[in-house]
Coordinates of C-alpha atoms in Angstrom, one line a residue:
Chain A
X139 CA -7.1 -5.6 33.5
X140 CA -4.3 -3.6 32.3
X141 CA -4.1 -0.2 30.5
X142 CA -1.0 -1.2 29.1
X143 CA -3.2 -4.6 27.1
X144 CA -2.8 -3.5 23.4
X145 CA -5.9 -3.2 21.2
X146 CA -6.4 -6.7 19.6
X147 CA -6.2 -6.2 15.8
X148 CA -5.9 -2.6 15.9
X149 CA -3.5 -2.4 13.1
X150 CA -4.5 -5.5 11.4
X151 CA -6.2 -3.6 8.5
X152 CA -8.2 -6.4 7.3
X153 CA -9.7 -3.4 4.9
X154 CA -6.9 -2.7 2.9
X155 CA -7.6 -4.5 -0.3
X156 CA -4.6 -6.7 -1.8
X157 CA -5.8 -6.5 -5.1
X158 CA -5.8 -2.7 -5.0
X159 CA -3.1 -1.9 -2.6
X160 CA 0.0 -3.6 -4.6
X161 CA 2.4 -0.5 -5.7
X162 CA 1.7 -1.5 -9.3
X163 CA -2.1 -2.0 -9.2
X164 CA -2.5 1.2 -7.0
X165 CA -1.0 3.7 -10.0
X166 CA -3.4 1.3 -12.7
X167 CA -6.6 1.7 -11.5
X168 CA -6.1 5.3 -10.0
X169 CA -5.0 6.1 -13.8
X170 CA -7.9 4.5 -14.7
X171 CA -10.5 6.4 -12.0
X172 CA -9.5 9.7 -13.6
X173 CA -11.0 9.0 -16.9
X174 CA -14.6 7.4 -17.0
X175 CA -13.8 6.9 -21.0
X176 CA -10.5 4.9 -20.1
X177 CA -7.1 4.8 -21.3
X178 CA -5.5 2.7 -24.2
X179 CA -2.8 0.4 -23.3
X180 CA 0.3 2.5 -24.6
X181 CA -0.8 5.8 -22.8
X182 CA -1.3 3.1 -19.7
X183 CA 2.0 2.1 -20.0
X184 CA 3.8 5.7 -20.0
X185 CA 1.6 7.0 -17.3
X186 CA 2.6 4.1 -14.8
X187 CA 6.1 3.4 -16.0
X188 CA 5.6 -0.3 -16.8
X189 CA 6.5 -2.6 -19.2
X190 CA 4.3 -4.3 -21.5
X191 CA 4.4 -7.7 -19.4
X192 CA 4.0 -5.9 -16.2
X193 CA 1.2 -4.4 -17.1
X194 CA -0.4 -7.2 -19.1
X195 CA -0.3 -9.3 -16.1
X196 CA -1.3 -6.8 -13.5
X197 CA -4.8 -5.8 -15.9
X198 CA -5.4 -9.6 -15.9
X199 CA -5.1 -9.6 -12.1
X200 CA -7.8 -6.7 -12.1
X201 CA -9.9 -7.7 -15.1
X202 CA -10.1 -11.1 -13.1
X203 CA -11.3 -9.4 -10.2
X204 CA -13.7 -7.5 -12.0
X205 CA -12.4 -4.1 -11.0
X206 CA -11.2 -3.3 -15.1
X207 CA -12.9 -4.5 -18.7
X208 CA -10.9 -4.5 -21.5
X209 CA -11.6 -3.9 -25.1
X210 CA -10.3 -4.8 -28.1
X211 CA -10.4 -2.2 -31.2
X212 CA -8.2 -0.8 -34.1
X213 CA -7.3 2.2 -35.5
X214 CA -6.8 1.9 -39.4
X215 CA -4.7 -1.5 -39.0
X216 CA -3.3 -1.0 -35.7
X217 CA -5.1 -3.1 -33.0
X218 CA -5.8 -1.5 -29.9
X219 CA -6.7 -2.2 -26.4
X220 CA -8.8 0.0 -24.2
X221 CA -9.5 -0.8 -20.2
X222 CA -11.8 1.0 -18.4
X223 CA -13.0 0.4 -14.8
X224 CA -15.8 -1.5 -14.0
X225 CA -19.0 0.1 -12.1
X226 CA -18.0 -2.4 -9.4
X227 CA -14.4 -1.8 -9.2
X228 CA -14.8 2.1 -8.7
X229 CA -16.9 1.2 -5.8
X230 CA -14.2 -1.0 -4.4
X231 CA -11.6 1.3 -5.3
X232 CA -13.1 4.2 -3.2
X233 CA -14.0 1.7 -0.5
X234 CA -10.1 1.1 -0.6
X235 CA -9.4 5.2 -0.5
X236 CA -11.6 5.1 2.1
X237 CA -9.3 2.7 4.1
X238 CA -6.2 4.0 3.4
X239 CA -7.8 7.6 4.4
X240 CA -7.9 5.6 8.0
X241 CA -4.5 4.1 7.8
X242 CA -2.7 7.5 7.1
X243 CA -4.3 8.7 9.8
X244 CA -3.2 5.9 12.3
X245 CA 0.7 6.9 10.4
X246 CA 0.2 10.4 10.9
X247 CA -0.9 10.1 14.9
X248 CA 1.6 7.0 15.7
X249 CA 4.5 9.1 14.0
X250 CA 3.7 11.9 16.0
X251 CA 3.4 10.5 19.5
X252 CA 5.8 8.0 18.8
X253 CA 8.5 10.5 18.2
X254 CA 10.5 10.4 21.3
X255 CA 13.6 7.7 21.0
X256 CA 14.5 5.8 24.0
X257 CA 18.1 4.6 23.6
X258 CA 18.5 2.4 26.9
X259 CA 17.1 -1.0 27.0
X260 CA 14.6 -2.4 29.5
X261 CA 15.9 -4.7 32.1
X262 CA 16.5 -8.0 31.1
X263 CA 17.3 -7.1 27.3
X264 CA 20.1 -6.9 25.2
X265 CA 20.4 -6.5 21.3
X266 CA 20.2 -9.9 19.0
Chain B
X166 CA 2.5 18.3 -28.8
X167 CA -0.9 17.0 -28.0
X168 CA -3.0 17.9 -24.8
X169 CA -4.2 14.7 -25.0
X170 CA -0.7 13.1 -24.6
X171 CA -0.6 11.4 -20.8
X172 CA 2.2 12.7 -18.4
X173 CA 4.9 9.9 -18.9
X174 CA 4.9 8.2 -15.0
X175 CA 2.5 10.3 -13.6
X176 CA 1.1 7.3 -11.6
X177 CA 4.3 5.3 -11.2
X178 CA 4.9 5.8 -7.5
X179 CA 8.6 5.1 -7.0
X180 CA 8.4 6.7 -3.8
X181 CA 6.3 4.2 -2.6
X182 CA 8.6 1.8 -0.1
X183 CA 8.1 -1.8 -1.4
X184 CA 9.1 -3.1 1.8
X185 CA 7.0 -0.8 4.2
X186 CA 3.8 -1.0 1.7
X187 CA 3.6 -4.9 2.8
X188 CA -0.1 -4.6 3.9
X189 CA 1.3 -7.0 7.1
X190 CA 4.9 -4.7 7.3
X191 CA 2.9 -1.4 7.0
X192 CA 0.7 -2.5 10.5
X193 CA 3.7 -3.8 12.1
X194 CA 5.6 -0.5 11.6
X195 CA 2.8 1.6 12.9
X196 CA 2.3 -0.1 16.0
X197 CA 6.0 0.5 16.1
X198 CA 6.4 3.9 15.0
X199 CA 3.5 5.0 18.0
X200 CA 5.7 3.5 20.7
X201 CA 9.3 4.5 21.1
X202 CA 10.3 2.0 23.6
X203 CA 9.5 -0.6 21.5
X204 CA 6.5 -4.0 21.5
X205 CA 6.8 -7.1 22.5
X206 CA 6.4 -10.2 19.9
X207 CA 3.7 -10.8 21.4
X208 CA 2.0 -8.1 21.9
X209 CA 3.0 -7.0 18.3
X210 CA 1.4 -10.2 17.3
X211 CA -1.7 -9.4 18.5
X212 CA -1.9 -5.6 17.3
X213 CA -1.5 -6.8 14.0
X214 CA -3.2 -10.1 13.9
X215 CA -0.4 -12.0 12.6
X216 CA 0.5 -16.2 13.3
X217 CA 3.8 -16.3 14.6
X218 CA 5.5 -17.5 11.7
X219 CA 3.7 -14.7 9.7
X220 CA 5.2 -11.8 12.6
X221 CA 8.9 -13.4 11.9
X222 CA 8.9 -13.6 8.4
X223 CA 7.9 -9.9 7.8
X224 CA 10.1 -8.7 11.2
X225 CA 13.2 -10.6 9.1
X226 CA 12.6 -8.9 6.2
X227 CA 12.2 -4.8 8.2
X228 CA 15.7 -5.9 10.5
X229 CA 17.6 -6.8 7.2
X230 CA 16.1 -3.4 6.0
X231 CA 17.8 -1.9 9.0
X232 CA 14.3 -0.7 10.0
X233 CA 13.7 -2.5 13.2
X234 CA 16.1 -3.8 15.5
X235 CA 15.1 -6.9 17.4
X236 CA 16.2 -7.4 20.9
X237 CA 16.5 -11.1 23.2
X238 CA 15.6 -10.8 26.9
X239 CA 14.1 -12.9 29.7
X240 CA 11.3 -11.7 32.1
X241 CA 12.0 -14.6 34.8
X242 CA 12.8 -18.0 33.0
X243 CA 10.4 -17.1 29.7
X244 CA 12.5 -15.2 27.0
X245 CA 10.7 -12.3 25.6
X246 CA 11.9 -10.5 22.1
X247 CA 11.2 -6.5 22.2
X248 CA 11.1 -5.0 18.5
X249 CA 12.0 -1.3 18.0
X250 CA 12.1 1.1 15.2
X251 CA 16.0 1.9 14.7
X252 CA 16.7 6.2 13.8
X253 CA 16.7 5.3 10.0
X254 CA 13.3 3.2 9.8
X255 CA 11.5 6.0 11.3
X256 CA 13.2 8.2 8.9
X257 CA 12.3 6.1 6.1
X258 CA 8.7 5.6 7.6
X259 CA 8.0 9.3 7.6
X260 CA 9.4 9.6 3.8
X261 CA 6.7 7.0 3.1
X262 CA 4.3 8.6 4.7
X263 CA 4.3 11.8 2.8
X264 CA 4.8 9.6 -0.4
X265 CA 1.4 7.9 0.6
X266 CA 0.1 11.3 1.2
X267 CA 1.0 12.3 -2.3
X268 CA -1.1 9.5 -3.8
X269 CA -4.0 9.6 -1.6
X270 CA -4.2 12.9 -2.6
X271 CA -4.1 11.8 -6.3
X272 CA -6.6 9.5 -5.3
X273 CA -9.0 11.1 -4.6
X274 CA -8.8 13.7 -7.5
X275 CA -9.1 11.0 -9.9
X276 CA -12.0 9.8 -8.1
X277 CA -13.7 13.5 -8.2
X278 CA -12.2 13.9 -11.5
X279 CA -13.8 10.7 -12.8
X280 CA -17.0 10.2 -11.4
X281 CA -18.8 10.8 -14.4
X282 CA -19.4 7.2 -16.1
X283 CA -20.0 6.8 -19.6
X284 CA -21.3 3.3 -21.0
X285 CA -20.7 3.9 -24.8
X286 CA -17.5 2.3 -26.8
X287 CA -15.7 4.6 -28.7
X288 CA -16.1 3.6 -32.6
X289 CA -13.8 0.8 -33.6
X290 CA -13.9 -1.5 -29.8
X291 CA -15.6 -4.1 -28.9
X292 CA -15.6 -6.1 -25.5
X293 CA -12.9 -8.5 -25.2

């Protein structure tokens, strides 16, 4: 055995949710966790900065995986579109937190004892 | 001007590194950032859990960044690759570390913030 074996896996996070943890998704749903009522489409839009097919195609992506409903409504004439979370998806969405609590705080140790640069090569090596 | 008018891009996250967010490129660079002198492929391989095809792909994708550099060697007759973290990925690692700070923070506010569930349509929606 050596002490220099590196932990199988140990930054494999498995945890960290694709659905959740896509740049796009990740400014949706935590939007969304903010406000139990939900958020209409429009104000949706402005708060993450997307367009209209962006975000259309990401809310299917979540509504598909159960994390957001959507409702249909108007106002006067105007149809509009509410999404809320889903019981289930705020669950997976702080199990998600959760991991990404534990991955910052992998970052946070490996930047820190990480920090001293070695400029000279190890026998044997040269750049590509 | 309406309270109730949502702070344009609040959630939009443009801080938030694309190319180190990977799920697969954000446990490589970790591994990465926590050892100065650099991983082996294969022991990078299996820190992350990754096929070799799958360690190339996203290695290609950090060099052409210009956030790892990827050196050739030979221990006896087997050739060995050593991946390091150049000076500017680490920089740009620790910028995305305090960007993912930022929205874990946000996180879990919204997650306080929204806790409370309500089950009631507001007049005018139905499910879609």
């Amino acid at each position: 055995m050596s002490d220099k074996k590196p932990q199988e896996g140990r930054y494999a996070y498995d945890g960290l949710d694709r659905v959740l943890h896509e740049k796009a998704r990740l400014g949706i749903v935590t939007s969304l966790a903010a406000r139990a009522d939900g958020l209409l489409f429009t104000d949706l839009k402005n708060l993450c900065q997307l367009t209209d097919g962006n975000l259309s195609r990401h809310l299917t992506v979540l509504q598909e995986a159960g994390i957001v409903e959507i409702h249909k409504g108007w106002k006067g004439r105007r149809p509009q579109t509410l999404t809320r979370l889903t019981d289930s998806g705020r669950k997976r969405y702080l199990e998600y937190i959760a991991v990404l609590e534990a991955v910052l705080a992998d970052a946070v140790e490996a930047a820190r004892s990480g920090r001293k640069v070695k400029k000279v090569l190890p026998d044997g090596f040269s750049p590509a």
